XYZ file of C-alpha atoms in Angstrom:
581
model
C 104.520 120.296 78.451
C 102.433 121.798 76.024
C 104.541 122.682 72.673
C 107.758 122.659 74.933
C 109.649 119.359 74.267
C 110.421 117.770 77.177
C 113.984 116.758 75.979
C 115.275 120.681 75.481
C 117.489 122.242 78.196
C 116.140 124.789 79.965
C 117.948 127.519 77.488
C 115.556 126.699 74.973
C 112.405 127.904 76.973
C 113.148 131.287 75.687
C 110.631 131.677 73.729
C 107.384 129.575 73.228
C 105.441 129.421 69.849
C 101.641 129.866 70.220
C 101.282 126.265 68.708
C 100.249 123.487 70.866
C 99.991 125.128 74.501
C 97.454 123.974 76.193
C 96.295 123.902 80.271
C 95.596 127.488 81.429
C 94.433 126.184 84.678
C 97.368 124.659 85.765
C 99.759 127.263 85.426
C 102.055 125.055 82.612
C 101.730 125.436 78.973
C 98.620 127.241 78.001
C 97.194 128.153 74.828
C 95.562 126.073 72.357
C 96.881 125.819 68.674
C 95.180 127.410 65.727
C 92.998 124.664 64.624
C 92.302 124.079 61.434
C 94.235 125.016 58.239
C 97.536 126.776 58.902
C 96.333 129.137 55.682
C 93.014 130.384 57.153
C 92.681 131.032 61.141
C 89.274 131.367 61.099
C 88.601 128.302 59.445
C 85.216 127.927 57.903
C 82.097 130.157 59.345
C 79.061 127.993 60.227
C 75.634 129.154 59.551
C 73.522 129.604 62.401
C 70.296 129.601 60.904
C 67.380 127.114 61.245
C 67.788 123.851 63.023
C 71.611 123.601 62.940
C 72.290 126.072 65.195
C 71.239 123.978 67.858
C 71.257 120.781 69.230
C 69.151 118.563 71.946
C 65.810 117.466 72.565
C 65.114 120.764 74.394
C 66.438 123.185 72.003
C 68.249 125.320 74.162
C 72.292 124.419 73.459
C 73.746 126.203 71.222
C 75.647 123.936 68.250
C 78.434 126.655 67.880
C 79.258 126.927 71.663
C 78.696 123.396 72.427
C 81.396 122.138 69.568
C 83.879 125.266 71.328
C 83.584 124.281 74.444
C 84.609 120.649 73.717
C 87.473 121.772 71.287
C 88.787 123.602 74.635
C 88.711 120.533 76.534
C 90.465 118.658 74.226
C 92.942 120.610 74.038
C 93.177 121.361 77.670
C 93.240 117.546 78.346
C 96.441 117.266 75.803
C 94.319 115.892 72.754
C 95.791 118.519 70.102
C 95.521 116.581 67.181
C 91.832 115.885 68.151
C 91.110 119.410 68.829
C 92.672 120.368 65.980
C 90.357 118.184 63.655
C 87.270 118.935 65.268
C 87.810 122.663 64.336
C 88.434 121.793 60.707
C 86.030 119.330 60.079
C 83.319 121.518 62.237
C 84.203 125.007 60.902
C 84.420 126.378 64.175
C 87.314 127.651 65.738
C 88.004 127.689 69.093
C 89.147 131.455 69.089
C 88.900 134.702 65.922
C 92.272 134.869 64.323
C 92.425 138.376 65.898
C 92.666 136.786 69.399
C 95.044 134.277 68.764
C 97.299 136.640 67.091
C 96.894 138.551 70.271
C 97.461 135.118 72.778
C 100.938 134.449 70.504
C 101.834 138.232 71.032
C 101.188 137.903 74.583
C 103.522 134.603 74.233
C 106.328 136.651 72.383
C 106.077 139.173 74.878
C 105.621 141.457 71.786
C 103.725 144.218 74.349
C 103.128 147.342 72.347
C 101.477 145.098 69.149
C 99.366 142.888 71.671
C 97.855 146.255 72.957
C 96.663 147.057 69.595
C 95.413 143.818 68.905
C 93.197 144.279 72.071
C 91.481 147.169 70.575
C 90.890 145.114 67.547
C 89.290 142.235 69.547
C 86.132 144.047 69.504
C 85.110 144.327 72.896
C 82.477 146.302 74.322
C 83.359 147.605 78.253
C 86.058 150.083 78.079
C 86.966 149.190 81.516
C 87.725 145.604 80.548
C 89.777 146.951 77.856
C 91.637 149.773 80.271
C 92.031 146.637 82.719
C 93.338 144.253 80.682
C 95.831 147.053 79.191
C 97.055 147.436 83.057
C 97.947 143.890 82.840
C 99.792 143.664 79.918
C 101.970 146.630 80.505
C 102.417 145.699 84.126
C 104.043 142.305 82.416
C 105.955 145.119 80.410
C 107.173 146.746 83.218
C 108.450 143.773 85.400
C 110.394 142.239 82.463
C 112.252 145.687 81.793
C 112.900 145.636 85.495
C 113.591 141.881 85.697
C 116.267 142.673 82.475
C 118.132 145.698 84.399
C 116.537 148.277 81.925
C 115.150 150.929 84.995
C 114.718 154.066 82.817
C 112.839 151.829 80.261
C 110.524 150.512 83.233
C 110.245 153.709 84.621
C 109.367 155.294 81.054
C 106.482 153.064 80.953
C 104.981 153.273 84.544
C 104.759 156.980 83.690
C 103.716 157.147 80.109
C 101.454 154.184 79.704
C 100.601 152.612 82.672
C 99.993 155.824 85.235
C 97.504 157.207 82.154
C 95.200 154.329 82.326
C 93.706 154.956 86.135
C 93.373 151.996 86.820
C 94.529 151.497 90.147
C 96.621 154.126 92.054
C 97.739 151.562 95.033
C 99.399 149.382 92.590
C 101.342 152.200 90.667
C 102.776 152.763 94.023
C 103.495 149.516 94.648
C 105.360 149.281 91.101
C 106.763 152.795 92.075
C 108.000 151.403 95.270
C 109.914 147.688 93.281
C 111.783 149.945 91.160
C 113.781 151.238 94.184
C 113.845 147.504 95.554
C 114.996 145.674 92.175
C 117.945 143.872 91.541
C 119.309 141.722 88.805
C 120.141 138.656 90.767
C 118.707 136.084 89.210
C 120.650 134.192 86.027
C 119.791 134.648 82.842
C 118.430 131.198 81.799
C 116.580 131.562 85.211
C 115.362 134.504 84.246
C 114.229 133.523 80.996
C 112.328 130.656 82.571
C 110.531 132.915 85.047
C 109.776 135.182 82.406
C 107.696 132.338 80.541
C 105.727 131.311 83.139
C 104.799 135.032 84.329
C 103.269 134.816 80.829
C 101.249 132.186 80.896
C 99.596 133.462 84.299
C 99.241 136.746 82.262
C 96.867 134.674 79.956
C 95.380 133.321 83.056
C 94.561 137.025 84.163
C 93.174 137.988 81.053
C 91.083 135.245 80.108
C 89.342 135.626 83.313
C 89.121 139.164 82.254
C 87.892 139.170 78.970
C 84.179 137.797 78.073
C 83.785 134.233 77.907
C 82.995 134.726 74.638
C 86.217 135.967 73.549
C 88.423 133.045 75.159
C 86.693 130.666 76.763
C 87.330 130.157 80.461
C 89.451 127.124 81.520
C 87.510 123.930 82.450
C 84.440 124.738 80.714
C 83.111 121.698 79.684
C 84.243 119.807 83.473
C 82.727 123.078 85.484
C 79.374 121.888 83.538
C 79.544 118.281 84.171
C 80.282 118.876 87.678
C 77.492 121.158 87.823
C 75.028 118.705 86.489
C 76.499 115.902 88.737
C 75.923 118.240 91.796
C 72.598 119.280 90.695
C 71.345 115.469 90.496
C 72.775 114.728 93.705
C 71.365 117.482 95.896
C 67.638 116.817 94.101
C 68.175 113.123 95.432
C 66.126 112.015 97.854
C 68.020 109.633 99.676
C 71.543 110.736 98.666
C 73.772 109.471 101.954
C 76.660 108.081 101.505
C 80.630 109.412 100.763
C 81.214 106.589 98.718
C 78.328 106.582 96.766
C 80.191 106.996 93.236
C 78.423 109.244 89.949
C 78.818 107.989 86.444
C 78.435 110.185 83.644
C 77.124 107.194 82.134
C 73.796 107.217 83.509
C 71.614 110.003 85.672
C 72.288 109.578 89.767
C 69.661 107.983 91.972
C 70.274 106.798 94.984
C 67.993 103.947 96.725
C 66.168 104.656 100.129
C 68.594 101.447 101.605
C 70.875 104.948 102.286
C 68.649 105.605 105.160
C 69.182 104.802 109.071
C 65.547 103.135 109.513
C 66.050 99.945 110.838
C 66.477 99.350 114.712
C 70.543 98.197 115.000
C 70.087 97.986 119.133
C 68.099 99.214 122.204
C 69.874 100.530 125.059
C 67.662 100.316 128.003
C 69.744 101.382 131.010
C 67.373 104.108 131.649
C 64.572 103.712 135.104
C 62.154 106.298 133.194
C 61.632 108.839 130.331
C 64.703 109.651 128.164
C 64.533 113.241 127.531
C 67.235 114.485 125.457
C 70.200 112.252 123.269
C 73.295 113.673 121.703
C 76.386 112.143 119.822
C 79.430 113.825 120.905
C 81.061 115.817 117.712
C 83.600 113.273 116.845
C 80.840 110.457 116.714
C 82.405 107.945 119.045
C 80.099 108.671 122.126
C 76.283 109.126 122.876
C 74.776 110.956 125.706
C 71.428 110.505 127.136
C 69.557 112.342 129.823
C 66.332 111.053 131.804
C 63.513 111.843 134.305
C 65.717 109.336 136.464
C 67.913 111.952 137.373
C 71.147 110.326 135.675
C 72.823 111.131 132.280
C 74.780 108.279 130.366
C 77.705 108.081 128.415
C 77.449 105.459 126.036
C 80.785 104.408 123.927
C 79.992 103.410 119.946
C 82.514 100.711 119.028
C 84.635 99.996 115.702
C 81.852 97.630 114.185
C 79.273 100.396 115.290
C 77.726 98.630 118.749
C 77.047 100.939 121.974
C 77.875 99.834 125.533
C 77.928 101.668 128.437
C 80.916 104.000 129.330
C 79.184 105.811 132.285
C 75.918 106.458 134.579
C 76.428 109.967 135.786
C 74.542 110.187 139.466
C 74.484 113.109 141.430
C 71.799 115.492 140.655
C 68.759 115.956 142.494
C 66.447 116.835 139.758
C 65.739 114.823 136.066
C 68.099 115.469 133.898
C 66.526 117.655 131.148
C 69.618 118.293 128.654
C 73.269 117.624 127.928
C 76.287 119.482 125.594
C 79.658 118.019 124.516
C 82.438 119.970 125.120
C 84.293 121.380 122.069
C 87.010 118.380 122.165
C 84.294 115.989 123.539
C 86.531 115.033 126.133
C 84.314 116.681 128.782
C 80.427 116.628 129.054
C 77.824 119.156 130.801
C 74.712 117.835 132.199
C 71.451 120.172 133.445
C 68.944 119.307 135.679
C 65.708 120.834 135.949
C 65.850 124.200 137.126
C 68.831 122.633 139.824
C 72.123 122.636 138.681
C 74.708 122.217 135.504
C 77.949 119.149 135.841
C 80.696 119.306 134.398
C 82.059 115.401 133.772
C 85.023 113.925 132.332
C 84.099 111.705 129.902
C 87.076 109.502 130.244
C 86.600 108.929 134.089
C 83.317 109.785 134.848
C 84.261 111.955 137.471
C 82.355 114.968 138.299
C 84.598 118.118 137.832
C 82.820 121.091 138.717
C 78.873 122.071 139.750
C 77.576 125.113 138.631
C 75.037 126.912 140.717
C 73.416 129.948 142.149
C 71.096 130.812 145.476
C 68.353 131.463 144.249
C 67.639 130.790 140.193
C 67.972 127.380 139.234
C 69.665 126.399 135.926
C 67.696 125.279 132.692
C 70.050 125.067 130.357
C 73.493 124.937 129.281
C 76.496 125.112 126.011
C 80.137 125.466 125.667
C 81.707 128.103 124.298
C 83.219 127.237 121.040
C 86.832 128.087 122.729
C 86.478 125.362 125.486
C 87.256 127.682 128.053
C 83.818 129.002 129.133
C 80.050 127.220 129.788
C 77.108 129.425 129.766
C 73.639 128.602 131.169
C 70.022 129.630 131.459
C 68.620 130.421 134.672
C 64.688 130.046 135.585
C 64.828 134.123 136.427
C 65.208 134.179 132.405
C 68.669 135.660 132.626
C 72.316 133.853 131.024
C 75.215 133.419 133.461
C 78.489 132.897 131.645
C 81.273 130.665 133.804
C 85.020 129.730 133.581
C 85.016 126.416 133.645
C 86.156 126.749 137.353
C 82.961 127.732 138.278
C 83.720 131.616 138.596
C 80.629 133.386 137.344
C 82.503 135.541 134.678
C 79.490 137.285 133.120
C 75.351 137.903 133.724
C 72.546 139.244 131.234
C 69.635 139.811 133.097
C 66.133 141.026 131.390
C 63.987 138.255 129.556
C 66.630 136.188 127.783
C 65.250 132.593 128.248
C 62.472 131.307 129.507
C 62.140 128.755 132.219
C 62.491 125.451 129.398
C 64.797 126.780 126.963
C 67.426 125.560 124.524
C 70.528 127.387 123.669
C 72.939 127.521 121.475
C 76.135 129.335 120.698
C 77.742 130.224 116.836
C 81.019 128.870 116.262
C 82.601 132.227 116.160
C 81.612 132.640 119.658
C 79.385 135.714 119.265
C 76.191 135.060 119.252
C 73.834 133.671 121.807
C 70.795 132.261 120.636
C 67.303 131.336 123.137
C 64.123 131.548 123.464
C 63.260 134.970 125.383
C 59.491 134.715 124.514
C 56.947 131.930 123.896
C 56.981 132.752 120.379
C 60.486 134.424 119.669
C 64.281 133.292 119.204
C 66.934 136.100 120.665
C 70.078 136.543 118.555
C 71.950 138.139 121.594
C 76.246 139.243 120.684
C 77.626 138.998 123.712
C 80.013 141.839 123.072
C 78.016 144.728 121.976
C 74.866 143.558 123.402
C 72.586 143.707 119.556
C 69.809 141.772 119.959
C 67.744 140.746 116.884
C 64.915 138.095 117.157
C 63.322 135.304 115.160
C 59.308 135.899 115.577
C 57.024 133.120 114.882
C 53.390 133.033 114.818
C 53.146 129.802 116.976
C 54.459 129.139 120.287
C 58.202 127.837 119.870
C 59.275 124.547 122.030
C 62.970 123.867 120.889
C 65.196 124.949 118.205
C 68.269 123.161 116.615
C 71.419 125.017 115.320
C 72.990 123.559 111.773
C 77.126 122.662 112.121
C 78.114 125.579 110.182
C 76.109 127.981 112.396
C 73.649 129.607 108.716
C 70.498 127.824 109.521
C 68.165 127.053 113.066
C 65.212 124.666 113.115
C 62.284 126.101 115.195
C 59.868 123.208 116.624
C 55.993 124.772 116.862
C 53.386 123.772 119.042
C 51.054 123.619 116.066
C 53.149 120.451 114.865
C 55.288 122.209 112.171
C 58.901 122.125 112.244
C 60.220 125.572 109.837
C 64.000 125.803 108.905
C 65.228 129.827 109.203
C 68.318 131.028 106.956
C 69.789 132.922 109.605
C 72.540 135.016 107.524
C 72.255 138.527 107.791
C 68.034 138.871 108.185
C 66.625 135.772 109.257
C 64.773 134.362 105.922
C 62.397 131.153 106.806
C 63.239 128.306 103.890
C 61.348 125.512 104.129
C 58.714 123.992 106.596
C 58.472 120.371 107.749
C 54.848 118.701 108.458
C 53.204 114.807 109.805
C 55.073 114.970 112.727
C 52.760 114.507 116.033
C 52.958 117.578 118.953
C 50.075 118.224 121.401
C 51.542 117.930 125.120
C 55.225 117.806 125.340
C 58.684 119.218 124.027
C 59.724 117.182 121.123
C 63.325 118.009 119.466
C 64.359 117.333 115.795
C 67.797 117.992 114.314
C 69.784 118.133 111.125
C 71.340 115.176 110.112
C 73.066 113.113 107.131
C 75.762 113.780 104.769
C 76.115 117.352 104.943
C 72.998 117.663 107.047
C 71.052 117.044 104.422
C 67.990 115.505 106.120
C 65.990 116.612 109.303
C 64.808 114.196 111.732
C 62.150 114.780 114.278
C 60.675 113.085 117.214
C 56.632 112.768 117.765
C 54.289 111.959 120.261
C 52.903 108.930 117.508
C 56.096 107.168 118.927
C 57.673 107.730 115.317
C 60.829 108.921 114.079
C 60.123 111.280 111.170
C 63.250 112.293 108.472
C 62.718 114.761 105.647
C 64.852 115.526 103.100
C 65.782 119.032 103.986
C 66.264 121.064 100.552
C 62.914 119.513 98.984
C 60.539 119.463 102.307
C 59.732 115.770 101.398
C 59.136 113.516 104.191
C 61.172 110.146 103.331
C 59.843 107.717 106.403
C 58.787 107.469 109.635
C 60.405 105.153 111.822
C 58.043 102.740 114.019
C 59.200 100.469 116.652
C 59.059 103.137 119.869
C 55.738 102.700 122.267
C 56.190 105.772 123.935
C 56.472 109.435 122.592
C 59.978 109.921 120.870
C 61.284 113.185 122.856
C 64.711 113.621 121.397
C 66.299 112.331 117.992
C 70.269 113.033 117.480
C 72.271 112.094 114.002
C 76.189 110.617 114.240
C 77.859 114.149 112.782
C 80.857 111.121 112.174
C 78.541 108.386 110.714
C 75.525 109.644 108.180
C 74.010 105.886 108.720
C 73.286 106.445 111.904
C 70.545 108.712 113.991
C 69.657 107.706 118.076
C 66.362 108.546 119.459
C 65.076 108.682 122.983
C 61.714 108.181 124.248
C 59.219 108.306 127.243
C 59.131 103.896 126.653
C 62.492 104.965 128.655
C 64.841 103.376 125.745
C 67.493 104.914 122.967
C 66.617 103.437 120.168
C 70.027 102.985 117.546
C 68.894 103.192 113.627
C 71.198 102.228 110.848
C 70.864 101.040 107.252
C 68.650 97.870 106.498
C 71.229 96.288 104.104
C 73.259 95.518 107.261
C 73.852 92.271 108.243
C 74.225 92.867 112.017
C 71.817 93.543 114.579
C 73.745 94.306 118.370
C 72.720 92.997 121.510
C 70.725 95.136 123.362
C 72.653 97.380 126.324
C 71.551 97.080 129.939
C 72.676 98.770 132.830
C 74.872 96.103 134.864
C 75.605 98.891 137.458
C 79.470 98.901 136.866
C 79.343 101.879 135.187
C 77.280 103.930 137.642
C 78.852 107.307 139.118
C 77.618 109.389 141.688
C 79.554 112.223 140.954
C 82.591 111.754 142.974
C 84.216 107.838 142.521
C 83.554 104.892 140.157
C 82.163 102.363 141.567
């Protein structure tokens, strides 16, 4: 590796010449030859002025860091000779002759000389320079220690190191391995270790020092990377894992990425589907309807549903549904009746939450598994063991009668609708409340996967996306979607939830492209109002919506070649809460 020849025994690692190390990053060899001639370090100086100091149509790279920056990578990806040429034939070096006389003495483990050198380098922030001293002399230190020489290492923790202020917790911490050292290790071991604490020491203080000074490892990929991520996130219709970037030509992906086409039309429903949800791991859809049953649909290898279970038993339509954590257990509500507990693999009903009195709107799982919690139509939450042991109550207005809720996956905070207008952040263990205020009336909300950002519906048709880190910041708001009489739900959706889909009353699917607000297509083929849309968090090709037409509608990618047979209800799935039939 680097100017180490593979072929010497270990013995021979004493002592590494500055030449030909390359690969900071990786923690091997790690510093880049002196380009150029071997008689002048700084090569040849290269005039900045007029149109040669920079390059592109845009004017705004600089020649002289641009021709750096690729020197370092050719290095760093083993092309010395290369690197070596470009600074010769360019006249710019990749580092002053005063810093790599520094790197080499660094190398040597020549200590006392490499601090002078740093005072030479020219740098600006005394701290930077006090810091980087630390570093050094801490290297100092541990090799005296490492080579049995305690007074020596205890000389300069006291002289030269304590001076500097840097940071008293570490001095102790040095204080504290003098008493704990030992000379255990062999020499030639030693010697190795010694090498490679080196090289992380030019790690340290390359992140240290200003990039102009020694340019920071990776340069040139970090920037390609960046540009690569930059095109992809201001794509439109960027969907797909395997969707591969070439440096070759700028990233656009085609709207064929999109789930608009109707795959299959499960119609097992007797009247309005309210509310659809794909279990977490993707391999199961719920669905909930003014029938008064909730089904558990099963997605197949090739991407097909059929019916797993009809869940019969409550009294009331079914107005919502939540997946347990491990999606191996599913709640159902009905309206202001009762919350089920079912297990998905049976179909059996396991518990049935309820209270005299109150009915229950709405329920979630605790991120934990071991706890439900539902909202009750005297606007207070009820928290339950999954036993059906009411473990905790909030009373006070903290839902309203139709109310989603949602819980973050730490576990802390409850979030519903405690006013026609306003979202409650409630933590359940100090009691803080903070709020989300709107100007409209709010008729559902949506929680992203990673718990930063909710998606208020408004009853004036607009759909606004809240940041909700720290003081709730509203980013972006989504329009063309129809609202007048009833709840409609959208969701985040796509690879990385990049998209937002939305029900209407137009019978339309609607998706947006979340970071630009865009609105990519709206999906006909419903004839009644789409209530309810839910995205595969497994499958980015595929979104389920429900409507008052009483169907769930499957959408996947045009360019497929497959179109499933619609589902019907044969009744051999049906439940009723106790035995299958």
């Amino acid at each position: 590796m680097g100017g180490v020849e593979d072929e010497e025994p270990a013995l021979k690692r004493t002592k590494l010449s500055f030449k030909g190390l390359v690969g900071l990053s990786n923690g091997s060899s790690s510093v880049e030859p002196v380009g150029g001639s071997s008689s002048d370090l700084m090569a040849r100086p290269l005039s900045s002025e007029g149109d040669d100091g920079v390059i592109g149509s845009k004017g705004v790279i600089k020649r002289e860091e641009f021709v750096r920056i690729i020197t370092k990578a050719l290095y760093s990806l083993g092309y010395k000779k290369s690197g070596a040429h470009l600074e010769e034939e360019s006249g710019i070096p990749l580092h002053s002759s005063v810093v790599n006389l520094f790197m080499q003495q660094i190398l040597d483990g020549d200590w006392d000389e490499s601090v002078a050198t740093l005072d030479k380098i020219g740098l600006a922030d005394e701290s930077v320079i006090r810091a980087a001293t630390f570093l050094i002399l801490e290297q100092k230190f541990f090799e005296l220690l490492d080579g049995e020489k305690i007074m020596d290492a205890l000389k300069t923790l006291r002289t030269e190191i304590a001076p500097l202020c840097v940071d008293s917790s570490r001095i102790r911490e040095l204080s504290s391995s003098i008493v704990s050292s030992c000379g255990q290790v062999g020499s030639s071991r030693r010697e190795f270790v010694r090498v490679g604490s080196r090289l992380k020491l030019l790690e340290e203080l390359q992140k240290l020092l200003p990039p102009t000074v020694m340019i920071p490892e990776k340069r040139l990929e970090h920037l390609v990377e960046q540009a690569l991520i930059l095109q992809r996130e201001a794509c439109l219709f960027h969907n797909s894992w395997d969707k591969e970037m070439s440096l070759y030509s700028d990233h656009h992906c085609g709207k064929t990425q999109i789930p608009s086409r109707t795959l299959q039309i499960l119609e097992a429903h007797d009247d309005e589907v309210w509310f659809v949800q794909f279990s977490h791991n993707g391999k199961y859809l719920a669905s909930a309807s003014n029938d008064r049953t909730a089904i558990i649909w099963e997605v197949d290898m090739n991407g097909g549903l059929s019916i797993k279970h009809k869940l019969c038993g409550h009294q009331k339509p079914v107005s919502s549904v939540s997946w347990s954590p491990n999606d191996q257990e599913l709640l159902t509500c009905g309206v202001e009746e009762a919350v089920r507990r079912w297990d998905v693999s049976t179909g059996k009903c396991l518990q049935v939450y309820e209270k005299t009195g109150p009915g229950l709107v709405s329920c979630a799982w605790f991120p934990s598994g071991k706890y439900i919690l539902s909202g009750l139509s005297d606007k207070s939450l009820c928290m339950w063991e999954l036993d059906g042991k009411e473990v905790e109550s909030w009373k006070g207005q903290k839902t309203l009668k139709i109310s989603d809720l949602e819980i973050t996956g730490d576990g802390e905070h409850i979030l519903s609708i405690c006013k026609d207008n306003a979202i409650l952040f409630f933590n359940k263990e100090t009691n803080d409340e903070r709020y989300i205020e709107e100007d409209q009336t709010i008729t559902s909300f949506s929680l992203s996967k990673d718990s930063r950002f909710l998606l208020v519906n408004l009853l004036n048709q607009e759909i606004h996306l809240w940041n909700i880190e720290g003081d709730p910041k509203l980013v972006s708001k989504y329009k063309s979607h129809k609202r007048s009489r009833f709840i409609i739900r959208s969701c985040f959706g796509g690879l990385k939830q990049a998209f937002i889909a939305s029900g209407s009353e137009d019978s339309q699917v609607y998706i947006w492209h979340r970071s630009s607000g865009d609105l990519i297509d709206a999906l006909p083929g419903h004839s009644g109002a789409v209530n309810c849309v839910s995205w595969n968090p497994a499958n980015p090709h595929m979104l389920a919506s429900a409507s008052d037409d009483r169907t769930v509608r499957i959408w996947g990618l045009k360019c497929l070649n497959v179109k499933y047979q619609n589902a019907y209800s044969n009744g051999i799935h049906h439940c009723n809460g106790k035995e299958l039939r």
